[in-house]
GROMACS .gro file of N, CA and C in nm:
model
  315
    1UNK      N    1   0.572   0.345  -1.986
    1UNK     CA    2   0.652   0.347  -1.895
    1UNK      C    3   0.587   0.247  -1.782
    2UNK      N    4   0.655   0.160  -1.749
    2UNK     CA    5   0.593   0.075  -1.646
    2UNK      C    6   0.611   0.122  -1.510
    3UNK      N    7   0.512   0.085  -1.397
    3UNK     CA    8   0.520   0.155  -1.292
    3UNK      C    9   0.522   0.021  -1.177
    4UNK      N   10   0.594   0.073  -1.092
    4UNK     CA   11   0.601  -0.016  -0.975
    4UNK      C   12   0.515  -0.022  -0.879
    5UNK      N   13   0.529  -0.141  -0.786
    5UNK     CA   14   0.461  -0.165  -0.668
    5UNK      C   15   0.571  -0.114  -0.535
    6UNK      N   16   0.476  -0.021  -0.446
    6UNK     CA   17   0.555   0.008  -0.348
    6UNK      C   18   0.481  -0.045  -0.214
    7UNK      N   19   0.564  -0.093  -0.121
    7UNK     CA   20   0.490  -0.152   0.045
    7UNK      C   21   0.528  -0.064   0.138
    8UNK      N   22   0.408  -0.027   0.221
    8UNK     CA   23   0.422   0.042   0.320
    8UNK      C   24   0.400   0.003   0.444
    9UNK      N   25   0.466   0.001   0.553
    9UNK     CA   26   0.454  -0.081   0.679
    9UNK      C   27   0.553  -0.127   0.733
   10UNK      N   28   0.505  -0.210   0.868
   10UNK     CA   29   0.610  -0.251   0.931
   10UNK      C   30   0.686  -0.320   0.855
   11UNK      N   31   0.832  -0.339   0.916
   11UNK     CA   32   0.952  -0.428   0.870
   11UNK      C   33   0.901  -0.575   0.833
   12UNK      N   34   0.827  -0.631   0.930
   12UNK     CA   35   0.774  -0.759   0.914
   12UNK      C   36   0.701  -0.785   0.774
   13UNK      N   37   0.599  -0.667   0.778
   13UNK     CA   38   0.530  -0.664   0.663
   13UNK      C   39   0.605  -0.646   0.525
   14UNK      N   40   0.691  -0.577   0.491
   14UNK     CA   41   0.731  -0.543   0.411
   14UNK      C   42   0.827  -0.620   0.350
   15UNK      N   43   0.937  -0.706   0.458
   15UNK     CA   44   1.014  -0.807   0.407
   15UNK      C   45   0.985  -0.906   0.296
   16UNK      N   46   0.850  -0.971   0.314
   16UNK     CA   47   0.822  -1.062   0.222
   16UNK      C   48   0.815  -1.003   0.080
   17UNK      N   49   0.758  -0.876   0.054
   17UNK     CA   50   0.760  -0.845  -0.076
   17UNK      C   51   0.906  -0.791  -0.131
   18UNK      N   52   0.980  -0.745  -0.028
   18UNK     CA   53   1.124  -0.711  -0.068
   18UNK      C   54   1.181  -0.847  -0.141
   19UNK      N   55   1.159  -0.961  -0.060
   19UNK     CA   56   1.225  -1.103  -0.095
   19UNK      C   57   1.148  -1.131  -0.226
   20UNK      N   58   1.034  -1.099  -0.263
   20UNK     CA   59   0.971  -1.118  -0.386
   20UNK      C   60   1.000  -1.036  -0.500
   21UNK      N   61   1.085  -0.932  -0.463
   21UNK     CA   62   1.131  -0.840  -0.583
   21UNK      C   63   1.085  -0.706  -0.585
   22UNK      N   64   1.016  -0.659  -0.492
   22UNK     CA   65   0.954  -0.532  -0.483
   22UNK      C   66   1.056  -0.452  -0.437
   23UNK      N   67   1.092  -0.335  -0.506
   23UNK     CA   68   1.207  -0.251  -0.474
   23UNK      C   69   1.174  -0.112  -0.401
   24UNK      N   70   1.076  -0.082  -0.416
   24UNK     CA   71   1.011   0.054  -0.350
   24UNK      C   72   0.934   0.018  -0.205
   25UNK      N   73   0.971   0.045  -0.103
   25UNK     CA   74   0.917   0.035   0.028
   25UNK      C   75   0.941   0.131   0.103
   26UNK      N   76   0.862   0.157   0.215
   26UNK     CA   77   0.882   0.234   0.359
   26UNK      C   78   0.860   0.179   0.462
   27UNK      N   79   0.973   0.125   0.516
   27UNK     CA   80   0.954   0.071   0.667
   27UNK      C   81   0.919   0.153   0.772
   28UNK      N   82   0.816   0.152   0.855
   28UNK     CA   83   0.766   0.239   0.948
   28UNK      C   84   0.764   0.120   1.067
   29UNK      N   85   0.844   0.103   1.155
   29UNK     CA   86   0.823   0.056   1.306
   29UNK      C   87   0.696   0.059   1.354
   30UNK      N   88   0.616  -0.072   1.396
   30UNK     CA   89   0.497  -0.057   1.471
   30UNK      C   90   0.478   0.068   1.605
   31UNK      N   91   0.580   0.060   1.661
   31UNK     CA   92   0.593   0.193   1.759
   31UNK      C   93   0.586   0.336   1.723
   32UNK      N   94   0.610   0.336   1.582
   32UNK     CA   95   0.634   0.475   1.554
   32UNK      C   96   0.548   0.510   1.442
   33UNK      N   97   0.410   0.435   1.413
   33UNK     CA   98   0.335   0.447   1.318
   33UNK      C   99   0.245   0.583   1.318
   34UNK      N  100   0.205   0.604   1.450
   34UNK     CA  101   0.117   0.736   1.452
   34UNK      C  102   0.221   0.858   1.405
   35UNK      N  103   0.362   0.841   1.443
   35UNK     CA  104   0.428   0.952   1.411
   35UNK      C  105   0.465   0.985   1.274
   36UNK      N  106   0.494   0.848   1.220
   36UNK     CA  107   0.581   0.843   1.098
   36UNK      C  108   0.493   0.793   0.957
   37UNK      N  109   0.370   0.755   0.974
   37UNK     CA  110   0.322   0.655   0.893
   37UNK      C  111   0.263   0.761   0.747
   38UNK      N  112   0.212   0.865   0.805
   38UNK     CA  113   0.152   0.967   0.730
   38UNK      C  114   0.259   1.014   0.632
   39UNK      N  115   0.384   1.032   0.669
   39UNK     CA  116   0.463   1.099   0.583
   39UNK      C  117   0.525   0.983   0.472
   40UNK      N  118   0.548   0.849   0.535
   40UNK     CA  119   0.576   0.768   0.452
   40UNK      C  120   0.474   0.751   0.347
   41UNK      N  121   0.352   0.750   0.370
   41UNK     CA  122   0.245   0.723   0.282
   41UNK      C  123   0.253   0.845   0.172
   42UNK      N  124   0.272   0.979   0.238
   42UNK     CA  125   0.232   1.089   0.116
   42UNK      C  126   0.380   1.077   0.022
   43UNK      N  127   0.469   1.058   0.084
   43UNK     CA  128   0.603   1.022  -0.007
   43UNK      C  129   0.569   0.934  -0.127
   44UNK      N  130   0.542   0.824  -0.089
   44UNK     CA  131   0.515   0.705  -0.172
   44UNK      C  132   0.413   0.761  -0.282
   45UNK      N  133   0.278   0.828  -0.215
   45UNK     CA  134   0.188   0.900  -0.325
   45UNK      C  135   0.234   0.973  -0.429
   46UNK      N  136   0.341   1.049  -0.382
   46UNK     CA  137   0.388   1.138  -0.484
   46UNK      C  138   0.530   1.096  -0.550
   47UNK      N  139   0.574   0.963  -0.569
   47UNK     CA  140   0.648   0.902  -0.665
   47UNK      C  141   0.582   0.893  -0.768
   48UNK      N  142   0.637   0.934  -0.886
   48UNK     CA  143   0.554   0.903  -1.028
   48UNK      C  144   0.577   0.757  -1.054
   49UNK      N  145   0.677   0.691  -1.016
   49UNK     CA  146   0.726   0.542  -1.050
   49UNK      C  147   0.619   0.427  -0.998
   50UNK      N  148   0.553   0.497  -0.910
   50UNK     CA  149   0.446   0.380  -0.810
   50UNK      C  150   0.311   0.396  -0.895
   51UNK      N  151   0.275   0.281  -0.927
   51UNK     CA  152   0.140   0.257  -0.963
   51UNK      C  153   0.059   0.184  -0.871
   52UNK      N  154   0.107   0.109  -0.761
   52UNK     CA  155   0.033   0.055  -0.689
   52UNK      C  156   0.091   0.045  -0.532
   53UNK      N  157   0.015   0.076  -0.432
   53UNK     CA  158   0.064   0.103  -0.327
   53UNK      C  159   0.004  -0.017  -0.253
   54UNK      N  160   0.076  -0.080  -0.150
   54UNK     CA  161   0.027  -0.204  -0.070
   54UNK      C  162   0.056  -0.149   0.040
   55UNK      N  163  -0.059  -0.185   0.158
   55UNK     CA  164  -0.053  -0.170   0.285
   55UNK      C  165  -0.130  -0.265   0.355
   56UNK      N  166  -0.093  -0.296   0.508
   56UNK     CA  167  -0.184  -0.386   0.595
   56UNK      C  168  -0.309  -0.306   0.613
   57UNK      N  169  -0.433  -0.340   0.618
   57UNK     CA  170  -0.530  -0.271   0.617
   57UNK      C  171  -0.551  -0.211   0.791
   58UNK      N  172  -0.484  -0.300   0.865
   58UNK     CA  173  -0.483  -0.221   1.020
   58UNK      C  174  -0.399  -0.092   1.016
   59UNK      N  175  -0.291  -0.071   0.934
   59UNK     CA  176  -0.238   0.055   0.919
   59UNK      C  177  -0.313   0.191   0.886
   60UNK      N  178  -0.433   0.151   0.829
   60UNK     CA  179  -0.508   0.281   0.789
   60UNK      C  180  -0.557   0.351   0.923
   61UNK      N  181  -0.582   0.272   1.018
   61UNK     CA  182  -0.612   0.342   1.145
   61UNK      C  183  -0.519   0.417   1.198
   62UNK      N  184  -0.392   0.435   1.162
   62UNK     CA  185  -0.282   0.521   1.208
   62UNK      C  186  -0.255   0.640   1.117
   63UNK      N  187  -0.321   0.645   1.020
   63UNK     CA  188  -0.340   0.753   0.923
   63UNK      C  189  -0.405   0.864   0.967
   64UNK      N  190  -0.357   1.006   0.955
   64UNK     CA  191  -0.456   1.118   0.977
   64UNK      C  192  -0.548   1.108   0.882
   65UNK      N  193  -0.668   1.186   0.917
   65UNK     CA  194  -0.775   1.201   0.830
   65UNK      C  195  -0.717   1.225   0.659
   66UNK      N  196  -0.664   1.359   0.679
   66UNK     CA  197  -0.581   1.403   0.547
   66UNK      C  198  -0.518   1.278   0.466
   67UNK      N  199  -0.440   1.225   0.547
   67UNK     CA  200  -0.344   1.129   0.464
   67UNK      C  201  -0.446   1.001   0.427
   68UNK      N  202  -0.536   0.966   0.518
   68UNK     CA  203  -0.633   0.854   0.454
   68UNK      C  204  -0.736   0.916   0.350
   69UNK      N  205  -0.755   1.009   0.318
   69UNK     CA  206  -0.852   1.042   0.236
   69UNK      C  207  -0.766   1.076   0.078
   70UNK      N  208  -0.632   1.115   0.109
   70UNK     CA  209  -0.530   1.122   0.002
   70UNK      C  210  -0.540   0.990  -0.073
   71UNK      N  211  -0.495   0.852   0.009
   71UNK     CA  212  -0.484   0.726  -0.029
   71UNK      C  213  -0.608   0.658  -0.089
   72UNK      N  214  -0.729   0.712  -0.014
   72UNK     CA  215  -0.851   0.650  -0.065
   72UNK      C  216  -0.906   0.693  -0.188
   73UNK      N  217  -0.848   0.820  -0.200
   73UNK     CA  218  -0.928   0.894  -0.327
   73UNK      C  219  -0.815   0.893  -0.434
   74UNK      N  220  -0.715   0.838  -0.421
   74UNK     CA  221  -0.599   0.818  -0.531
   74UNK      C  222  -0.628   0.719  -0.639
   75UNK      N  223  -0.617   0.753  -0.757
   75UNK     CA  224  -0.681   0.683  -0.890
   75UNK      C  225  -0.515   0.630  -0.910
   76UNK      N  226  -0.452   0.714  -0.927
   76UNK     CA  227  -0.282   0.649  -0.958
   76UNK      C  228  -0.196   0.741  -0.865
   77UNK      N  229  -0.120   0.641  -0.767
   77UNK     CA  230  -0.121   0.510  -0.750
   77UNK      C  231  -0.254   0.448  -0.696
   78UNK      N  232  -0.302   0.336  -0.714
   78UNK     CA  233  -0.381   0.292  -0.631
   78UNK      C  234  -0.368   0.229  -0.516
   79UNK      N  235  -0.429   0.209  -0.391
   79UNK     CA  236  -0.424   0.167  -0.287
   79UNK      C  237  -0.472   0.029  -0.264
   80UNK      N  238  -0.397  -0.079  -0.244
   80UNK     CA  239  -0.458  -0.227  -0.205
   80UNK      C  240  -0.410  -0.271  -0.062
   81UNK      N  241  -0.498  -0.283  -0.006
   81UNK     CA  242  -0.479  -0.324   0.151
   81UNK      C  243  -0.513  -0.432   0.167
   82UNK      N  244  -0.420  -0.541   0.236
   82UNK     CA  245  -0.433  -0.656   0.273
   82UNK      C  246  -0.446  -0.709   0.413
   83UNK      N  247  -0.505  -0.821   0.440
   83UNK     CA  248  -0.524  -0.854   0.561
   83UNK      C  249  -0.667  -0.821   0.657
   84UNK      N  250  -0.672  -0.882   0.773
   84UNK     CA  251  -0.802  -0.800   0.803
   84UNK      C  252  -0.930  -0.944   0.821
   85UNK      N  253  -1.012  -0.908   0.904
   85UNK     CA  254  -1.121  -1.009   0.918
   85UNK      C  255  -1.211  -0.982   0.797
   86UNK      N  256  -1.257  -1.069   0.732
   86UNK     CA  257  -1.353  -1.074   0.622
   86UNK      C  258  -1.322  -1.023   0.492
   87UNK      N  259  -1.166  -1.003   0.489
   87UNK     CA  260  -1.094  -0.951   0.366
   87UNK      C  261  -1.110  -1.066   0.277
   88UNK      N  262  -1.130  -1.032   0.137
   88UNK     CA  263  -1.137  -1.156   0.041
   88UNK      C  264  -0.990  -1.178  -0.004
   89UNK      N  265  -0.930  -1.285  -0.096
   89UNK     CA  266  -0.794  -1.311  -0.143
   89UNK      C  267  -0.758  -1.178  -0.227
   90UNK      N  268  -0.626  -1.191  -0.252
   90UNK     CA  269  -0.559  -1.107  -0.335
   90UNK      C  270  -0.613  -1.086  -0.442
   91UNK      N  271  -0.680  -1.191  -0.529
   91UNK     CA  272  -0.721  -1.169  -0.653
   91UNK      C  273  -0.837  -1.081  -0.634
   92UNK      N  274  -0.935  -1.086  -0.533
   92UNK     CA  275  -1.062  -1.025  -0.540
   92UNK      C  276  -1.012  -0.880  -0.500
   93UNK      N  277  -0.892  -0.831  -0.443
   93UNK     CA  278  -0.880  -0.707  -0.396
   93UNK      C  279  -0.827  -0.650  -0.521
   94UNK      N  280  -0.738  -0.697  -0.589
   94UNK     CA  281  -0.696  -0.652  -0.717
   94UNK      C  282  -0.815  -0.632  -0.796
   95UNK      N  283  -0.907  -0.723  -0.847
   95UNK     CA  284  -1.004  -0.691  -0.907
   95UNK      C  285  -1.095  -0.574  -0.861
   96UNK      N  286  -1.114  -0.567  -0.719
   96UNK     CA  287  -1.203  -0.468  -0.706
   96UNK      C  288  -1.124  -0.312  -0.706
   97UNK      N  289  -0.968  -0.319  -0.698
   97UNK     CA  290  -0.920  -0.186  -0.687
   97UNK      C  291  -0.889  -0.153  -0.851
   98UNK      N  292  -0.874  -0.236  -0.943
   98UNK     CA  293  -0.861  -0.190  -1.108
   98UNK      C  294  -0.990  -0.225  -1.168
   99UNK      N  295  -1.080  -0.309  -1.135
   99UNK     CA  296  -1.210  -0.307  -1.225
   99UNK      C  297  -1.199  -0.446  -1.314
  100UNK      N  298  -1.101  -0.504  -1.321
  100UNK     CA  299  -1.081  -0.608  -1.411
  100UNK      C  300  -1.017  -0.758  -1.331
  101UNK      N  301  -1.067  -0.863  -1.368
  101UNK     CA  302  -0.993  -0.959  -1.317
  101UNK      C  303  -0.881  -1.012  -1.429
  102UNK      N  304  -0.744  -0.988  -1.347
  102UNK     CA  305  -0.627  -1.017  -1.442
  102UNK      C  306  -0.615  -1.172  -1.425
  103UNK      N  307  -0.657  -1.270  -1.371
  103UNK     CA  308  -0.639  -1.402  -1.390
  103UNK      C  309  -0.758  -1.467  -1.450
  104UNK      N  310  -0.853  -1.400  -1.492
  104UNK     CA  311  -0.965  -1.473  -1.550
  104UNK      C  312  -0.901  -1.533  -1.694
  105UNK      N  313  -0.974  -1.660  -1.738
  105UNK     CA  314  -0.895  -1.713  -1.855
  105UNK      C  315  -0.992  -1.674  -1.967
   0.00000   0.00000   0.00000
């Protein structure tokens, strides 16, 4: 069974992924992140079809302690955060998340 990528975040963040073909997403407007982000993340974690959750790293600050621990401790689906100062490229983040370099020849 193949699993899907899901994106959780602001409509501006999810739009590019949706245009690239990601079908599972949760739009949470910036002004409602403190109230709605936990629920969106937990729903995505509970979706058996999702293998990777992509979020902007700044959104992690809006999660409650319980939701943050749930996503950080999740093995499947795995959380990949993008953006922020000092973050590596997507290749390095995926390598760190799954333990292998998918682009290695």
